[in-house]
């Protein structure tokens, strides 16, 4: 997904994505429970409203299993 500022509001579209010949201005890694939450978080970044360009959102990995295992271990440790 791409997030940008158009006509005074946040615009979310399915592409276009940066091509290999284009330069990236930076990278952010954030944890979000799903794509909708990631869009919500990115929409609040000042760079969006300042129209600093389009921000691409790409999933890196589904970490649900890792989070569940971590929560299970923490519950086990606190029950001692």
GROMACS .gro file of C-alpha atoms in nm:
model
   80
    1UNK     CA    1   0.000   0.000   0.000
    2UNK     CA    2   0.107   0.360  -0.045
    3UNK     CA    3   0.006   0.650   0.176
    4UNK     CA    4   0.020   1.012   0.060
    5UNK     CA    5  -0.153   1.348   0.108
    6UNK     CA    6  -0.397   1.454  -0.164
    7UNK     CA    7  -0.666   1.721  -0.168
    8UNK     CA    8  -0.630   1.792   0.203
    9UNK     CA    9  -0.658   1.434   0.326
   10UNK     CA   10  -0.472   1.106   0.349
   11UNK     CA   11  -0.491   0.895   0.034
   12UNK     CA   12  -0.428   0.521   0.051
   13UNK     CA   13  -0.377   0.328  -0.271
   14UNK     CA   14  -0.256  -0.013  -0.378
   15UNK     CA   15   0.057   0.113  -0.554
   16UNK     CA   16   0.238   0.251  -0.744
   17UNK     CA   17   0.553   0.127  -0.578
   18UNK     CA   18   0.905   0.264  -0.597
   19UNK     CA   19   1.098   0.133  -0.893
   20UNK     CA   20   1.456   0.013  -0.860
   21UNK     CA   21   1.576   0.324  -1.045
   22UNK     CA   22   1.419   0.553  -0.782
   23UNK     CA   23   1.588   0.652  -0.460
   24UNK     CA   24   1.449   0.580  -0.119
   25UNK     CA   25   1.450   0.860   0.135
   26UNK     CA   26   1.461   0.633   0.435
   27UNK     CA   27   1.315   0.329   0.599
   28UNK     CA   28   1.107   0.280   0.911
   29UNK     CA   29   1.021  -0.042   1.083
   30UNK     CA   30   0.709  -0.047   1.292
   31UNK     CA   31   0.507  -0.314   1.459
   32UNK     CA   32   0.136  -0.320   1.381
   33UNK     CA   33  -0.126  -0.587   1.436
   34UNK     CA   34  -0.242  -0.566   1.074
   35UNK     CA   35  -0.225  -0.358   0.757
   36UNK     CA   36  -0.508  -0.129   0.864
   37UNK     CA   37  -0.325  -0.039   1.186
   38UNK     CA   38  -0.002   0.020   0.991
   39UNK     CA   39  -0.189   0.258   0.759
   40UNK     CA   40  -0.338   0.439   1.059
   41UNK     CA   41   0.004   0.480   1.222
   42UNK     CA   42   0.176   0.599   0.904
   43UNK     CA   43  -0.110   0.842   0.832
   44UNK     CA   44  -0.024   1.022   1.156
   45UNK     CA   45   0.338   1.087   1.054
   46UNK     CA   46   0.411   1.457   0.996
   47UNK     CA   47   0.576   1.380   0.662
   48UNK     CA   48   0.242   1.271   0.518
   49UNK     CA   49   0.060   1.597   0.597
   50UNK     CA   50   0.364   1.802   0.493
   51UNK     CA   51   0.339   1.625   0.156
   52UNK     CA   52   0.699   1.505   0.171
   53UNK     CA   53   0.623   1.225  -0.071
   54UNK     CA   54   0.457   0.889  -0.086
   55UNK     CA   55   0.518   0.637   0.190
   56UNK     CA   56   0.517   0.270   0.100
   57UNK     CA   57   0.395   0.009   0.345
   58UNK     CA   58   0.527  -0.342   0.297
   59UNK     CA   59   0.489  -0.636   0.532
   60UNK     CA   60   0.816  -0.779   0.654
   61UNK     CA   61   0.696  -1.085   0.839
   62UNK     CA   62   0.396  -1.224   1.019
   63UNK     CA   63   0.514  -1.237   1.378
   64UNK     CA   64   0.185  -1.349   1.534
   65UNK     CA   65   0.328  -1.687   1.635
   66UNK     CA   66   0.633  -1.523   1.792
   67UNK     CA   67   0.416  -1.278   1.987
   68UNK     CA   68   0.185  -1.556   2.110
   69UNK     CA   69   0.482  -1.763   2.227
   70UNK     CA   70   0.632  -1.464   2.405
   71UNK     CA   71   0.301  -1.389   2.579
   72UNK     CA   72   0.269  -1.755   2.680
   73UNK     CA   73   0.619  -1.751   2.833
   74UNK     CA   74   0.546  -1.428   3.022
   75UNK     CA   75   0.222  -1.567   3.164
   76UNK     CA   76   0.406  -1.879   3.272
   77UNK     CA   77   0.683  -1.675   3.442
   78UNK     CA   78   0.439  -1.448   3.628
   79UNK     CA   79   0.234  -1.740   3.758
   80UNK     CA   80   0.528  -1.877   3.957
   0.00000   0.00000   0.00000
